[in-house]
Coordinates of C-alpha atoms in Angstrom, one line a residue:
M26 CA 0.0 0.0 0.0
D27 CA 1.1 3.5 -0.8
T28 CA -0.8 5.8 1.6
Y29 CA -1.2 9.6 1.9
R30 CA 1.2 9.3 4.9
H31 CA 3.8 7.7 2.7
K32 CA 3.4 10.4 0.1
G33 CA 3.7 13.1 2.7
L34 CA 6.9 11.5 4.0
R35 CA 8.3 11.5 0.5
Q36 CA 7.6 15.2 0.1
R37 CA 9.5 15.7 3.4
L38 CA 12.4 13.7 1.9
V39 CA 12.3 15.8 -1.3
S40 CA 12.7 18.9 0.9
T41 CA 15.7 17.4 2.6
L42 CA 17.3 16.6 -0.8
I43 CA 16.7 20.2 -1.9
Q44 CA 18.5 21.4 1.2
K45 CA 21.4 19.1 0.4
G46 CA 21.8 20.5 -3.1
I47 CA 19.6 18.4 -5.5
T48 CA 18.2 20.9 -8.0
S49 CA 16.8 18.9 -10.9
P50 CA 12.9 19.1 -10.9
R51 CA 12.7 15.9 -12.8
V52 CA 14.8 14.0 -10.3
L53 CA 13.0 15.4 -7.3
D54 CA 9.7 14.5 -8.9
A55 CA 10.9 11.0 -9.5
I56 CA 11.9 10.7 -5.9
A57 CA 8.5 12.0 -4.9
Q58 CA 6.7 9.4 -7.0
V59 CA 8.6 6.2 -6.1
P60 CA 7.3 4.4 -3.0
R61 CA 10.7 3.5 -1.4
H62 CA 9.1 1.6 1.5
L63 CA 7.9 -1.1 -1.0
F64 CA 11.6 -1.9 -1.8
L65 CA 12.4 -2.7 1.8
D66 CA 11.5 -5.4 4.2
K67 CA 8.5 -4.6 6.4
A68 CA 10.7 -4.2 9.4
F69 CA 12.3 -1.1 7.9
E70 CA 9.2 0.6 6.6
E71 CA 9.2 3.3 9.3
Q72 CA 12.7 4.3 8.3
A73 CA 12.1 4.2 4.5
Y74 CA 11.9 8.0 4.0
K75 CA 14.9 8.9 6.2
D76 CA 17.9 9.9 4.2
K77 CA 20.0 6.9 5.0
A78 CA 21.1 3.6 3.5
L79 CA 19.3 0.5 4.9
P80 CA 20.0 -3.3 4.7
I81 CA 18.4 -5.5 2.1
A82 CA 18.9 -9.2 1.3
A83 CA 22.2 -10.8 0.4
N84 CA 24.2 -8.5 2.8
Q85 CA 23.6 -5.6 0.4
T86 CA 22.0 -2.1 1.0
I87 CA 19.5 0.2 -0.5
S88 CA 21.4 3.4 -1.2
Q89 CA 20.8 6.6 0.8
P90 CA 18.2 8.7 -1.1
Y91 CA 20.6 11.5 -1.5
T92 CA 23.1 9.2 -3.2
V93 CA 20.3 7.9 -5.5
A94 CA 19.3 11.5 -6.3
F95 CA 22.9 12.7 -6.8
Q96 CA 23.7 9.8 -9.2
T97 CA 20.4 10.3 -11.1
Q98 CA 21.0 14.0 -11.4
L99 CA 24.6 13.4 -12.6
V100 CA 23.5 10.9 -15.3
D101 CA 20.8 13.3 -16.4
P102 CA 18.5 10.7 -18.0
Q103 CA 16.5 11.9 -21.0
P104 CA 13.2 10.6 -22.4
S105 CA 15.1 9.1 -25.4
D106 CA 17.9 7.4 -23.4
Y107 CA 18.6 3.7 -23.2
I108 CA 20.4 3.3 -19.9
L109 CA 22.2 0.4 -18.2
E110 CA 22.2 0.2 -14.4
V111 CA 24.8 -2.1 -12.9
G112 CA 23.7 -3.4 -9.5
T113 CA 20.0 -3.8 -9.3
G114 CA 19.9 -4.4 -5.6
S115 CA 16.5 -3.5 -4.2
G116 CA 15.3 -2.0 -7.5
Y117 CA 14.8 1.4 -6.0
Q118 CA 17.3 3.2 -8.2
A119 CA 15.9 1.4 -11.2
A120 CA 12.4 2.6 -10.4
V121 CA 13.6 6.2 -10.1
L122 CA 15.4 6.0 -13.4
A123 CA 12.6 4.2 -15.2
G124 CA 10.3 7.2 -15.1
L125 CA 13.0 9.4 -16.7
C126 CA 14.3 7.4 -19.7
K127 CA 13.0 5.4 -22.7
K128 CA 14.3 2.0 -21.5
L129 CA 16.3 0.8 -18.5
Y130 CA 18.4 -2.4 -18.4
T131 CA 19.5 -3.4 -14.9
I132 CA 21.9 -6.2 -14.1
E133 CA 22.3 -8.0 -10.8
R134 CA 25.0 -10.6 -9.9
Q135 CA 23.2 -12.0 -6.8
K136 CA 20.6 -14.6 -7.9
T137 CA 18.4 -14.1 -4.8
L138 CA 18.3 -10.4 -5.3
Y139 CA 17.7 -10.7 -9.1
T140 CA 14.7 -13.0 -8.6
R141 CA 13.1 -11.0 -5.8
T142 CA 13.6 -7.6 -7.4
A143 CA 12.6 -8.7 -10.9
G144 CA 9.3 -9.9 -9.5
L145 CA 8.8 -6.8 -7.5
L146 CA 9.4 -4.4 -10.4
N147 CA 7.0 -6.4 -12.5
R148 CA 4.3 -6.4 -9.9
L149 CA 4.7 -2.6 -9.4
G150 CA 4.2 -2.1 -13.2
Y151 CA 7.7 -0.8 -14.2
V152 CA 7.3 -1.9 -17.8
K153 CA 10.3 0.1 -19.0
V154 CA 12.7 -2.0 -16.9
R155 CA 14.4 -5.1 -18.2
T156 CA 16.1 -7.1 -15.4
L157 CA 19.1 -9.2 -16.1
Y158 CA 21.1 -11.8 -14.1
G159 CA 24.8 -11.5 -14.8
D160 CA 28.2 -10.2 -14.2
G161 CA 28.1 -6.4 -14.0
Y162 CA 31.8 -6.1 -14.8
K163 CA 30.9 -7.4 -18.3
G164 CA 27.9 -5.2 -18.7
A165 CA 25.2 -6.2 -21.1
P166 CA 26.7 -6.3 -24.6
K167 CA 23.6 -7.9 -26.1
F168 CA 21.7 -4.7 -25.6
A169 CA 24.6 -2.2 -26.1
P170 CA 25.4 0.5 -27.0
F171 CA 23.9 2.6 -24.2
D172 CA 23.4 6.4 -23.9
K173 CA 24.2 6.2 -20.2
I174 CA 25.5 3.6 -17.7
I175 CA 25.2 4.0 -14.0
V176 CA 27.0 1.8 -11.5
T177 CA 25.6 1.5 -8.0
A178 CA 28.6 -0.2 -6.2
G179 CA 32.1 1.0 -5.4
A180 CA 34.7 0.0 -8.0
R181 CA 38.5 -0.1 -7.6
E182 CA 38.8 0.8 -11.2
V183 CA 36.6 1.6 -14.2
P184 CA 35.8 -1.6 -16.2
Q185 CA 36.8 -1.3 -19.8
A186 CA 33.8 -3.4 -20.9
L187 CA 31.4 -0.8 -19.7
L188 CA 33.3 2.0 -21.5
T189 CA 33.1 0.1 -24.8
Q190 CA 29.3 -0.4 -24.4
L191 CA 28.7 3.4 -24.4
K192 CA 27.7 5.3 -27.5
V193 CA 30.0 8.1 -28.5
G194 CA 28.8 11.1 -26.5
G195 CA 27.5 8.7 -23.8
Q196 CA 28.4 8.8 -20.1
L197 CA 29.3 6.4 -17.4
I198 CA 28.6 7.3 -13.8
I199 CA 30.7 5.2 -11.4
P200 CA 32.0 5.5 -7.8
S201 CA 35.6 4.5 -8.1
G202 CA 39.0 4.5 -6.3
L203 CA 41.4 2.5 -4.2
K204 CA 40.1 3.8 -0.9
E205 CA 37.0 2.7 1.0
T206 CA 35.4 6.0 0.2
K207 CA 35.0 6.4 -3.6
K208 CA 35.1 9.4 -5.9
M209 CA 31.9 9.8 -8.0
L210 CA 33.1 9.8 -11.6
R211 CA 31.4 10.9 -14.7
V212 CA 33.2 9.5 -17.8
T213 CA 32.2 10.9 -21.1
K214 CA 33.0 8.9 -24.3
T215 CA 34.2 11.7 -26.7
A216 CA 35.3 9.3 -29.5
E217 CA 35.5 5.5 -30.0
S218 CA 38.7 5.3 -27.8
D219 CA 38.7 8.7 -26.1
Y220 CA 37.2 9.6 -22.8
E221 CA 37.0 12.6 -20.4
T222 CA 36.6 12.1 -16.7
E223 CA 35.2 14.4 -14.1
A224 CA 35.0 13.8 -10.3
Y225 CA 32.1 14.8 -8.1
G226 CA 32.5 14.3 -4.3
A227 CA 33.1 11.2 -2.2
F228 CA 30.6 8.4 -1.4
K229 CA 30.5 5.0 0.3
F230 CA 29.1 2.0 -1.5
V231 CA 29.1 -1.8 -1.2
P232 CA 32.0 -3.2 -3.2
F233 CA 31.6 -3.7 -7.0
L234 CA 32.6 -7.4 -7.4
E235 CA 33.1 -9.5 -10.5
G236 CA 31.3 -12.8 -11.2
M237 CA 27.9 -14.1 -10.2
V238 CA 26.4 -15.6 -7.1
S239 CA 23.7 -18.3 -7.6

């Protein structure tokens, strides 16, 4: 159920995000529309609209709403964009992106999370989302090239496979670095083998790991 109370709590969350520097009306509206509490276990429902990360299955987390909004604002999804999300997790980031682009592909390495989240997104009617079970380090070459790619886990380095799956002019948003706290990078593909990288602040994420977990 998505009640008036939940909607009111989301509006309060939007006010918090504005205070923290999120300025995109489209991103703020997406946050206001997506019922975050439905992407959490019932035990965490009362905390769903606080601006903090919370645990989900498979020892993973649902990202802090500010982080979701920041990454979404940075990737700047357009109505014509085909986007790949690496790290489906709870599906919350996918739901936010789905209302802002033409088609979203989202890939998850943990089979339990993939199965649970694919079913949830389907039940909630997110028809623009295509869920995939696979190794995020390899991306989704079958559906490439993408206008944008967004990674929702902390990488030690930027995977080359993801860069090659971008269209020229496309962008990869990825938290990356050798330290526990990662720099949020926006990598723009300026030509077939040329890239420009910008850094935007520091964030903490669960690790971006290779391979798949059945």
